[in-house]
PDB file of C-alpha atoms in Angstrom:
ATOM      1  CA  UNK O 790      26.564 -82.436 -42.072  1.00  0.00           C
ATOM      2  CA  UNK O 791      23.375 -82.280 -39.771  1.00  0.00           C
ATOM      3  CA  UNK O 792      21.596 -78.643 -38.760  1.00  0.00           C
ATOM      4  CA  UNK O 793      22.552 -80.015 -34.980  1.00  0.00           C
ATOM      5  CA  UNK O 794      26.458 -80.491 -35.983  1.00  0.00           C
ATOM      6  CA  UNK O 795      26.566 -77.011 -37.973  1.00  0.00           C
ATOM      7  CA  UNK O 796      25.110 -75.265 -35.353  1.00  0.00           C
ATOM      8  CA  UNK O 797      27.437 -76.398 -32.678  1.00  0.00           C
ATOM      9  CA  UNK O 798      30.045 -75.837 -35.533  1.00  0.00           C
ATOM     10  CA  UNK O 799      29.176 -72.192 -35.630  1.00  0.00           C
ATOM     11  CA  UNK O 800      28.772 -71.673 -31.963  1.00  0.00           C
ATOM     12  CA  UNK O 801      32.218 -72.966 -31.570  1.00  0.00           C
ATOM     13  CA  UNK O 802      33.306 -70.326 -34.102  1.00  0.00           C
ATOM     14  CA  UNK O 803      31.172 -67.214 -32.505  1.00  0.00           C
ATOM     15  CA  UNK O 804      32.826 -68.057 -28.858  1.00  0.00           C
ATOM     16  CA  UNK O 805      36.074 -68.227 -30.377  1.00  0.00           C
ATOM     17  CA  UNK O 806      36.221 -65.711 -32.270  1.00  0.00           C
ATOM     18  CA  UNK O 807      34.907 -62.804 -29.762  1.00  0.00           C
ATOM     19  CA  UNK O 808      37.650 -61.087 -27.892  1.00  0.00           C
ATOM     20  CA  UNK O 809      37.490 -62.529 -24.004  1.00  0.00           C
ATOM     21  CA  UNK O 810      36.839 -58.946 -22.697  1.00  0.00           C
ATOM     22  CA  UNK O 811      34.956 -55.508 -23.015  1.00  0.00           C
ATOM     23  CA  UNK O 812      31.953 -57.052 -25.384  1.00  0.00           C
ATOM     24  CA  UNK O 813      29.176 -55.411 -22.445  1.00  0.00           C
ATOM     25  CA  UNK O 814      31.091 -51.980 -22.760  1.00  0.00           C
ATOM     26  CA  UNK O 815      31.549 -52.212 -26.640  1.00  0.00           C
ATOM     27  CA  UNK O 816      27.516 -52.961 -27.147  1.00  0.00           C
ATOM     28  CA  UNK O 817      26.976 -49.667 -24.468  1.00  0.00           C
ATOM     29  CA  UNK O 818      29.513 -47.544 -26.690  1.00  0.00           C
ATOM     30  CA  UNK O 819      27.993 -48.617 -30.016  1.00  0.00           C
ATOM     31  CA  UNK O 820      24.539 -47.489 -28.297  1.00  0.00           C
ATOM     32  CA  UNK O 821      25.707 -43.974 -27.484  1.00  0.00           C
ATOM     33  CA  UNK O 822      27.570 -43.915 -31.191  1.00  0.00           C
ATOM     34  CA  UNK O 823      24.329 -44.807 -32.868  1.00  0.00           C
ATOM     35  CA  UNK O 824      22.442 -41.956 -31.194  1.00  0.00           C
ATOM     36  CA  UNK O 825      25.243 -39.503 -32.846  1.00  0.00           C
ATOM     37  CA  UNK O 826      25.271 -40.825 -36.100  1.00  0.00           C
ATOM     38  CA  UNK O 827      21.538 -40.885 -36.566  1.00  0.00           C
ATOM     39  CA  UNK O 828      21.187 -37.184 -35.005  1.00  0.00           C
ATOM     40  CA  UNK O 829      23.730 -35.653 -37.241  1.00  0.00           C
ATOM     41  CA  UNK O 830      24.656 -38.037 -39.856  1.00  0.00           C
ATOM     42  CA  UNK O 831      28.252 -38.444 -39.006  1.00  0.00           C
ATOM     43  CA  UNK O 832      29.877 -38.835 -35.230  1.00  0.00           C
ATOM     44  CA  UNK O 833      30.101 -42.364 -34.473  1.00  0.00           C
ATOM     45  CA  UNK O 834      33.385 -43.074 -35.383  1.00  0.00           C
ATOM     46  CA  UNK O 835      34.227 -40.050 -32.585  1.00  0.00           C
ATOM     47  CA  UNK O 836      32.741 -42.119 -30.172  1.00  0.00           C
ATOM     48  CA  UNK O 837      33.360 -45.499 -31.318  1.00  0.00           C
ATOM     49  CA  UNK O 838      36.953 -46.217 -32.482  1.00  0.00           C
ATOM     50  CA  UNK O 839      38.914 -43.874 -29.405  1.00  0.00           C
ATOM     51  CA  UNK O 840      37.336 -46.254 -26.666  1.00  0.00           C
ATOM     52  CA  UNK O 841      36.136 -49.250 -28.431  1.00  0.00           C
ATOM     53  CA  UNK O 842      40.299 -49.115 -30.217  1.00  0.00           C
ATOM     54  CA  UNK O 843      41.065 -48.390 -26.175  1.00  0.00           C
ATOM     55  CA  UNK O 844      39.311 -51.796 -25.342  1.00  0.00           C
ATOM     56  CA  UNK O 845      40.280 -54.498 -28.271  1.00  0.00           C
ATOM     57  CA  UNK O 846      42.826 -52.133 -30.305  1.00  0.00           C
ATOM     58  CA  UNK O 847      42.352 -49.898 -33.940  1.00  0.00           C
ATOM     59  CA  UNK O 848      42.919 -52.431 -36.323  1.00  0.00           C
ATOM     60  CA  UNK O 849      39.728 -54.676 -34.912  1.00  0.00           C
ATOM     61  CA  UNK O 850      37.493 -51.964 -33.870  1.00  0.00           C
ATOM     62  CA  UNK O 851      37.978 -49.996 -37.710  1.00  0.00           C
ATOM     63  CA  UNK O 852      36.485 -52.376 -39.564  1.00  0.00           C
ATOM     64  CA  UNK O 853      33.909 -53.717 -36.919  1.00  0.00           C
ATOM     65  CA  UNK O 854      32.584 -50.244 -37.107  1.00  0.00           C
ATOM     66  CA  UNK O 855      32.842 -50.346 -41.033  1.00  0.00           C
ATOM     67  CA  UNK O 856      30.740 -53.082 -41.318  1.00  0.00           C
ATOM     68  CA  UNK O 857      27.599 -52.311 -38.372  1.00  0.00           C
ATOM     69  CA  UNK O 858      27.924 -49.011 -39.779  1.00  0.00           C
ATOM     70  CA  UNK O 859      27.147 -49.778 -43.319  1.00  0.00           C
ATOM     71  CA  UNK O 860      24.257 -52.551 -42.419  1.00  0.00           C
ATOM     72  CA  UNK O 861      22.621 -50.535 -40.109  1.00  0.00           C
ATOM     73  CA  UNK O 862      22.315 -47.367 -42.325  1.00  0.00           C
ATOM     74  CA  UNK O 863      21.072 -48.820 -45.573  1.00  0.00           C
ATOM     75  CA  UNK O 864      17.863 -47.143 -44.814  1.00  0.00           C
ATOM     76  CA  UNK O 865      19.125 -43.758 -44.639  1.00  0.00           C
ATOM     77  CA  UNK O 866      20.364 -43.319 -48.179  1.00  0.00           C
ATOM     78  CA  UNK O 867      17.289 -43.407 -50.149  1.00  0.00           C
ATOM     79  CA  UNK O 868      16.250 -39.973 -48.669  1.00  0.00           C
ATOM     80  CA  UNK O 869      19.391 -38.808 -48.281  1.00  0.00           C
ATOM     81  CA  UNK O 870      19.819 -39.504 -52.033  1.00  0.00           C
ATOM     82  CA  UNK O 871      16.736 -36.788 -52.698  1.00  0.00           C
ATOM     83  CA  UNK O 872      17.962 -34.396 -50.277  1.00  0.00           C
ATOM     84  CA  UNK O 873      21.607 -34.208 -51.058  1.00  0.00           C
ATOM     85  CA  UNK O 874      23.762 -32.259 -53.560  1.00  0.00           C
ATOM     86  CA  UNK O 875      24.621 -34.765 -55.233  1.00  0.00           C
ATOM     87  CA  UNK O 876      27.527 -32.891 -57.489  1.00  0.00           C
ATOM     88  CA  UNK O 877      29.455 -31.885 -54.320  1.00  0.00           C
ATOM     89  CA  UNK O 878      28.851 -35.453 -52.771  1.00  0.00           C
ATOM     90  CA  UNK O 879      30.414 -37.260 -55.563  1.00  0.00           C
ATOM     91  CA  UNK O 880      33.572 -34.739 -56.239  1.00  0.00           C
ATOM     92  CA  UNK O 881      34.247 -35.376 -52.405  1.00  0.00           C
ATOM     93  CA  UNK O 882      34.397 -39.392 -53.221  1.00  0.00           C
ATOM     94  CA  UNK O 883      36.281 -38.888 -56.059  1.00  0.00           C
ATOM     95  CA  UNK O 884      38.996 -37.526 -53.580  1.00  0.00           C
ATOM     96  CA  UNK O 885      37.889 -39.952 -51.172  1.00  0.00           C
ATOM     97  CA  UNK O 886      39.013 -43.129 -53.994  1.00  0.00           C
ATOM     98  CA  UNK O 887      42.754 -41.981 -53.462  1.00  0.00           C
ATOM     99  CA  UNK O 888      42.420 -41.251 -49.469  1.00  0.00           C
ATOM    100  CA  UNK O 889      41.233 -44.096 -48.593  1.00  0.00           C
ATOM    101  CA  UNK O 890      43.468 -46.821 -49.987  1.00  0.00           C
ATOM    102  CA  UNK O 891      46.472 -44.377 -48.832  1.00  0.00           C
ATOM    103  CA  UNK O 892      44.719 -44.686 -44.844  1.00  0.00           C
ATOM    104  CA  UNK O 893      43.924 -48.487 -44.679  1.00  0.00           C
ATOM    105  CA  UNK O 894      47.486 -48.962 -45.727  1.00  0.00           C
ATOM    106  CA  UNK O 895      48.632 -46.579 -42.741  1.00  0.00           C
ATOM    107  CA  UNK O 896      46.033 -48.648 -40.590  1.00  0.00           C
ATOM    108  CA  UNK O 897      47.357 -51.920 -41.863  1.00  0.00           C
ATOM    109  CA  UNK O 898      51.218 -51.462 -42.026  1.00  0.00           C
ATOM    110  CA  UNK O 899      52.382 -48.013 -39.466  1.00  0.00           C
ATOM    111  CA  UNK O 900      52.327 -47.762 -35.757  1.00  0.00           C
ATOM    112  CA  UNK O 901      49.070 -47.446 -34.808  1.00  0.00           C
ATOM    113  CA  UNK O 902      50.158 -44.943 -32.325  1.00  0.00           C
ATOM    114  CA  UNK O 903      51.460 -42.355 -34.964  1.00  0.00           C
ATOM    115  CA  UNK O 904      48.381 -42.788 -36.868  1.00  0.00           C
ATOM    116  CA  UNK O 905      46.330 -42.000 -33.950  1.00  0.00           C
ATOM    117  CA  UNK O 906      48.373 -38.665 -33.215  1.00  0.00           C
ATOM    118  CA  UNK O 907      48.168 -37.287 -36.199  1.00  0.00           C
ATOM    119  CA  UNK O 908      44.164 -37.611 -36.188  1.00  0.00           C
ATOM    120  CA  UNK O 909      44.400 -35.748 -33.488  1.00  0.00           C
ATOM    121  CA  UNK O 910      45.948 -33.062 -34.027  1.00  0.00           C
ATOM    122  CA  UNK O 911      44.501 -32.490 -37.265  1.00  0.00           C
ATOM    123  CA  UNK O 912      41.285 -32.890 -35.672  1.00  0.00           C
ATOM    124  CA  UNK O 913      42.214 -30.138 -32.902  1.00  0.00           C
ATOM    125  CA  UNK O 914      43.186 -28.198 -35.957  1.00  0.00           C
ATOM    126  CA  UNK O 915      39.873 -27.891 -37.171  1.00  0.00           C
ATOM    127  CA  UNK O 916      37.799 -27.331 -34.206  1.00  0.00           C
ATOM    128  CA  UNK O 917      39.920 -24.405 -33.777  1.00  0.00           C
ATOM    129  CA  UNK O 918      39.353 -23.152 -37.148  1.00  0.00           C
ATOM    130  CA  UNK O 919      35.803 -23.576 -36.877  1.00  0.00           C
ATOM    131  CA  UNK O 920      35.240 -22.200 -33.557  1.00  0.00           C
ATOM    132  CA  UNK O 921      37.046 -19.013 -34.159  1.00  0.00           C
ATOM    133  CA  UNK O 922      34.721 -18.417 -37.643  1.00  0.00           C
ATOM    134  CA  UNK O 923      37.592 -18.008 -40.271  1.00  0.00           C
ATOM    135  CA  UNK O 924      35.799 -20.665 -42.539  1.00  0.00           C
ATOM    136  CA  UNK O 925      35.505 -20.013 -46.295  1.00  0.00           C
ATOM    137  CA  UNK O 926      31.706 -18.903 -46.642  1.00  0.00           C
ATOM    138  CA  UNK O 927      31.125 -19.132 -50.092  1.00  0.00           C
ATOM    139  CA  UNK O 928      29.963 -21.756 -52.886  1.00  0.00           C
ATOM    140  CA  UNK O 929      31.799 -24.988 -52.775  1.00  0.00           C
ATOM    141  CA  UNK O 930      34.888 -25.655 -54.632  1.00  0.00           C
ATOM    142  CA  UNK O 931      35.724 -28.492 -57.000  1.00  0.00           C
ATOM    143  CA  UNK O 932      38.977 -28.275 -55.767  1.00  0.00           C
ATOM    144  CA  UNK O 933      38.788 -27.762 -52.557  1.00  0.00           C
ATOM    145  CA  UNK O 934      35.863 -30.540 -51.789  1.00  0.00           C
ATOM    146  CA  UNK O 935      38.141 -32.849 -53.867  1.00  0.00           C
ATOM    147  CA  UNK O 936      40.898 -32.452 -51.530  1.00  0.00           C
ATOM    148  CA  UNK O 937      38.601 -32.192 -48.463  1.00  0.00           C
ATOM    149  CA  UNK O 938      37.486 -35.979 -49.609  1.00  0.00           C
ATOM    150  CA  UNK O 939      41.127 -36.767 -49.931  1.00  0.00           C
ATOM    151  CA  UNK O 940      41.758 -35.728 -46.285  1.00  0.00           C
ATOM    152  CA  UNK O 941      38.431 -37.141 -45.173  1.00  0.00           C
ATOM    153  CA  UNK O 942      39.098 -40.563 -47.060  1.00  0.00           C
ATOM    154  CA  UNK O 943      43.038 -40.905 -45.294  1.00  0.00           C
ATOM    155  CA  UNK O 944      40.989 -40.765 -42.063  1.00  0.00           C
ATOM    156  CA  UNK O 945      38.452 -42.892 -42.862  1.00  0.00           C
ATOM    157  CA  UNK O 946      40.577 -45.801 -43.816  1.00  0.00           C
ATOM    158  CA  UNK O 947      43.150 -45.010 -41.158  1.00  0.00           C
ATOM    159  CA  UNK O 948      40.458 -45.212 -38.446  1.00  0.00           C
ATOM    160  CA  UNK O 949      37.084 -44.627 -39.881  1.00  0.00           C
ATOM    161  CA  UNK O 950      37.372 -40.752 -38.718  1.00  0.00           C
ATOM    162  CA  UNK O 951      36.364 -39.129 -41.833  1.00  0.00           C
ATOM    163  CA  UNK O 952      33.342 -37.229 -40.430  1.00  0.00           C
ATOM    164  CA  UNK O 953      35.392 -34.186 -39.050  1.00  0.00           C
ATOM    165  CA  UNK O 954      37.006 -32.931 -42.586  1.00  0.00           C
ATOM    166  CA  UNK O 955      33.923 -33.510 -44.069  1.00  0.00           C
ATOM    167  CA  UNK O 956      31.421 -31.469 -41.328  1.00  0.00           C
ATOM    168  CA  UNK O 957      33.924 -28.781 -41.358  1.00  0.00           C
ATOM    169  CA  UNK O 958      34.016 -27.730 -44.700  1.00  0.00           C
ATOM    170  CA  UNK O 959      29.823 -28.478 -45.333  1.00  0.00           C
ATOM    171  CA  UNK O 960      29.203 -26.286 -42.019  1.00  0.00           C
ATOM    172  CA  UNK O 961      31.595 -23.605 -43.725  1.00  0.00           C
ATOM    173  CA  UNK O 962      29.653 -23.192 -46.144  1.00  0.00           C
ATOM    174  CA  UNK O 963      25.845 -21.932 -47.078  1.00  0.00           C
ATOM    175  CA  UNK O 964      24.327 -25.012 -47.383  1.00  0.00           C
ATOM    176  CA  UNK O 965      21.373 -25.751 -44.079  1.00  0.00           C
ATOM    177  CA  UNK O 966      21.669 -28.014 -41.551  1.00  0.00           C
ATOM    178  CA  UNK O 967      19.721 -30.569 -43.469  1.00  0.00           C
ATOM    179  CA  UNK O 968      21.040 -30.453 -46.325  1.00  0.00           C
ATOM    180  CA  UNK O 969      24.793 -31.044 -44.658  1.00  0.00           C
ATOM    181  CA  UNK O 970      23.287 -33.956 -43.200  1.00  0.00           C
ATOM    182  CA  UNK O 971      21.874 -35.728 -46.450  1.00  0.00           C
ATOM    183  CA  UNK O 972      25.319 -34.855 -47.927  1.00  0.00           C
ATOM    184  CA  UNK O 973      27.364 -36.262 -44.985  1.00  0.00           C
ATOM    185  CA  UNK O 974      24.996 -39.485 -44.933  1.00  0.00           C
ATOM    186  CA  UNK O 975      25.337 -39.625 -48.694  1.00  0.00           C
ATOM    187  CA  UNK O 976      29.114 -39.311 -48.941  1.00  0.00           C
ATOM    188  CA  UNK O 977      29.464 -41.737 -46.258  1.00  0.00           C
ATOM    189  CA  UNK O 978      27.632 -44.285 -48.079  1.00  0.00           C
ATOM    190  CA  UNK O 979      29.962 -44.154 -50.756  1.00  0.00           C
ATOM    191  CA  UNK O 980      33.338 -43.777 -49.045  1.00  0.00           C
ATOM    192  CA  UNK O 981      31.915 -47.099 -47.010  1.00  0.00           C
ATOM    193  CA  UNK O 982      32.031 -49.007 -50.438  1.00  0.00           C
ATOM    194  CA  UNK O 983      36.055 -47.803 -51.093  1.00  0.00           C
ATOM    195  CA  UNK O 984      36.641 -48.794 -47.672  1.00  0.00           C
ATOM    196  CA  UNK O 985      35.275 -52.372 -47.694  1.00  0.00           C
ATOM    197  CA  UNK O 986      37.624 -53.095 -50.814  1.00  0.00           C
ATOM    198  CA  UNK O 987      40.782 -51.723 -48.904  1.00  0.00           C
ATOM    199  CA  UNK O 988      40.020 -53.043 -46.212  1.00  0.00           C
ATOM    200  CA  UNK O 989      39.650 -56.857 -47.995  1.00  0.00           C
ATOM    201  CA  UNK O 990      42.523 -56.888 -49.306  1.00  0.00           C
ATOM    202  CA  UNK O 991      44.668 -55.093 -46.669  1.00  0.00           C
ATOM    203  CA  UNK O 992      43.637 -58.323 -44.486  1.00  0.00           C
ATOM    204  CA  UNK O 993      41.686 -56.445 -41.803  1.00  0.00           C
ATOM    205  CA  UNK O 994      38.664 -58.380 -42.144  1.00  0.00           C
ATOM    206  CA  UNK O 995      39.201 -60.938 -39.464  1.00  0.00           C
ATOM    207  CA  UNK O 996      36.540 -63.500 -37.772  1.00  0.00           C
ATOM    208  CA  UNK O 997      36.515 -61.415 -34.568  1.00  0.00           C
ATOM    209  CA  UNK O 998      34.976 -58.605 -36.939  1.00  0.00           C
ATOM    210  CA  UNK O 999      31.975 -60.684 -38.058  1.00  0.00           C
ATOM    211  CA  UNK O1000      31.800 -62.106 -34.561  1.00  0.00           C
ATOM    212  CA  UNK O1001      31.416 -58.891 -32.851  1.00  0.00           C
ATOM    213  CA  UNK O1002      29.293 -57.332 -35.852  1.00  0.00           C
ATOM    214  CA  UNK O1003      26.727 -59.790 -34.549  1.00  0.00           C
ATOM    215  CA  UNK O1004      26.765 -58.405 -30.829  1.00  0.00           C
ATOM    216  CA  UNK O1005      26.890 -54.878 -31.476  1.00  0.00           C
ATOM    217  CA  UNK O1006      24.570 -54.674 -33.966  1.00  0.00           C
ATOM    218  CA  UNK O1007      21.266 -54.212 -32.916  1.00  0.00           C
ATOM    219  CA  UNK O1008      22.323 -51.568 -30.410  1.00  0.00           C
ATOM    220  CA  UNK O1009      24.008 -49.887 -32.872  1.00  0.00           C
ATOM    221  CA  UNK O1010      20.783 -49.862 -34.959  1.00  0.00           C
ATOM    222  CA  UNK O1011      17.976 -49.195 -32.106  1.00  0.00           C
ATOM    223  CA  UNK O1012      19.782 -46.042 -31.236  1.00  0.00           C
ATOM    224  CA  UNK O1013      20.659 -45.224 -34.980  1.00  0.00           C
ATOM    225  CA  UNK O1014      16.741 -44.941 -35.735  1.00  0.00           C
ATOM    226  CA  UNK O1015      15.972 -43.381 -32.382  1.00  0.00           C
ATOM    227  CA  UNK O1016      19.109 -40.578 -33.504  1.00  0.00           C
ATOM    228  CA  UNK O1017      17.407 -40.300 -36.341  1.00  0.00           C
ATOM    229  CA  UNK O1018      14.420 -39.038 -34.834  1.00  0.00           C
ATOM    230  CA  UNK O1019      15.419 -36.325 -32.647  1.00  0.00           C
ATOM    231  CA  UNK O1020      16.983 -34.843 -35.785  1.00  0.00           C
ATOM    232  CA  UNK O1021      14.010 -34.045 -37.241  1.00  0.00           C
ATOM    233  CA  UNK O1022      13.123 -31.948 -33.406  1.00  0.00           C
ATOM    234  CA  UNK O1023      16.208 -30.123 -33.391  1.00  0.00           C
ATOM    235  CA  UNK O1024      17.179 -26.277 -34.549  1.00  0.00           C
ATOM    236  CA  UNK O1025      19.622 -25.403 -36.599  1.00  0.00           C
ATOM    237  CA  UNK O1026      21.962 -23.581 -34.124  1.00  0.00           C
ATOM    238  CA  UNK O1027      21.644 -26.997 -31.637  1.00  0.00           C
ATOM    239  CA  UNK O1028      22.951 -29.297 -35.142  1.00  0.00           C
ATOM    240  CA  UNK O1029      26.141 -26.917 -35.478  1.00  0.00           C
ATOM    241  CA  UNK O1030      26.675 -27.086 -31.844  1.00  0.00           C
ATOM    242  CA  UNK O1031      26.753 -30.771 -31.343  1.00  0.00           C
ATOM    243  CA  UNK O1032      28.605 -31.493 -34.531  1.00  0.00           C
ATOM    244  CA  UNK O1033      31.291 -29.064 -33.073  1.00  0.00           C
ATOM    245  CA  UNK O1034      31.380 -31.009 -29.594  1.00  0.00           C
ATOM    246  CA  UNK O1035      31.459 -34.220 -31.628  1.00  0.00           C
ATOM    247  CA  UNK O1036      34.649 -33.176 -33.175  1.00  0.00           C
ATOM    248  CA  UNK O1037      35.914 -31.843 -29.827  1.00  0.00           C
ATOM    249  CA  UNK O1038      35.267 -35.256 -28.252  1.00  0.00           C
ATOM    250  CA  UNK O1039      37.293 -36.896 -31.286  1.00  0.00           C
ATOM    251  CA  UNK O1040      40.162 -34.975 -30.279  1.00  0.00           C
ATOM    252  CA  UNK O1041      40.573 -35.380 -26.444  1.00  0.00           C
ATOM    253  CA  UNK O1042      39.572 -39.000 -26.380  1.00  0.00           C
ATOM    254  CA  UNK O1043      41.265 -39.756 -29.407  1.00  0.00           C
ATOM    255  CA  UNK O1044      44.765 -39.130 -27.647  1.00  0.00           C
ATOM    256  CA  UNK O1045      47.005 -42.343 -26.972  1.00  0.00           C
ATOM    257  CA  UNK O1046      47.508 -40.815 -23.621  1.00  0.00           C
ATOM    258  CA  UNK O1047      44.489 -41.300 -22.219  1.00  0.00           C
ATOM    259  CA  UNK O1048      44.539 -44.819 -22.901  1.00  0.00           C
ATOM    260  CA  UNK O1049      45.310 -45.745 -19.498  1.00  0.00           C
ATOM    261  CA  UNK O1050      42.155 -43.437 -18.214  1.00  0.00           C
ATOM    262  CA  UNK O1051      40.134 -45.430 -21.088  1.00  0.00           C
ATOM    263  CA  UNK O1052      40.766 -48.882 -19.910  1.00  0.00           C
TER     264      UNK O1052
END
């Protein structure tokens, strides 16, 4: 096969496999979902998957953010790594190993509709719990941070909406703001691995995935690093605050009913 017939052979693929609508608004949405994710190492799933799943559905927009997500972050692990506790990170993805399998199968097989619900009320749930300071204050669990990566990993492969379980219980606790964030980016790189494998084999990884992975991409990843660097000028009281709205925004644009508004 000549370079000239495989090229026209892929470009045939690329145009048909990209959905015929919404591809400007997606690349805007992954833009403003990279900024959150690089600021406080979770959020873009809170942006990303309520109006990108409003624009080409859940079960194509979960694993398109699965895969630009775990690309574009590769760089933030290494210090992450260093940074982290690395004991509560991993008894979180053990939890996370059973959750996730449990959610892509919900993704994959129930009304996407109930799935989305149930997100958010959970996620309404803990904003309120969080907001009104009842929070458990102490040293971490095993336990509990095993079931909180249980919770966090259902979400994650129902919808890639892990971050909120996880923020919650980290910003409970003593730990500072950076070291939540090295353990959220940390945790997050791991959970990504489970996900990848459910996601294979629950059949989710479709050409329009890869397709789209190539548009949104480098948005994603320009406003990932520039995220990244307001981080480092923020206080501690304006990290808890925005991680708190993040969750709030999961919640109100997560809800099927606003679909219509979304569209």
């Amino acid at each position: 096969m000549s370079p000239d017939t495989l090229l026209a052979d892929m470009s045939a693929w690329f145009v048909a496999a990209l959905p015929d609508h919404g591809i400007p608004s997606l690349v805007a949405i992954a833009f403003l979902a990279g900024l959150a994710r690089g600021f406080s190492g979770f959020g873009a799933a809170l942006i990303f998957i309520p109006l990108g799943g409003a624009i080409i559905g859940p079960k194509l927009i979960s694993p398109v953010l699965l895969v630009i997500d775990g690309l574009a972050t590769l760089g933030m692990i290494p210090p992450a790594w260093r940074s982290a506790n690395r004991r509560e990170v991993f008894t979180m993805a053990a939890g996370a190993l059973f959750g996730v399998p449990t959610g892509t199968a919900a993704l994959a097989l129930m009304d996407p509709l109930v799935v989305r619900w149930a997100i958010t009320v959970i996620a309404i749930c803990l904003l309120a719990l969080l907001v009104s300071g009842c929070r458990y204050h102490g040293e971490p669990v095993m336990s509990l941070t095993g079931l909180t990566g249980l919770v966090a990993g259902l979400f994650s492969g129902a919808a890639q909406l892990g971050g909120p379980p996880v923020v919650a219980y980290w910003l409970g606790g003593k730990s500072n703001f950076a070291r939540v964030r090295s353990n959220v980016i940390l945790y997050f790189a791991i959970s990504t691995c489970f996900s990848v494998v459910s996601y294979y084999f629950g059949g989710l990884f479709i050409d329009a995935v890869f397709a789209l992975t190539i548009v949104i991409l480098p948005s994603y990843a320009i406003s990932l690093y520039a995220g990244s660097k307001l981080f480092w000028i923020a206080k501690e009281r304006t990290f808890r605050t925005i991680c708190y709205l993040l969750i709030a925004v999961s919640a109100i644009l997560g809800m099927p009913a606003l679909d219509g508004i979304l569209r």
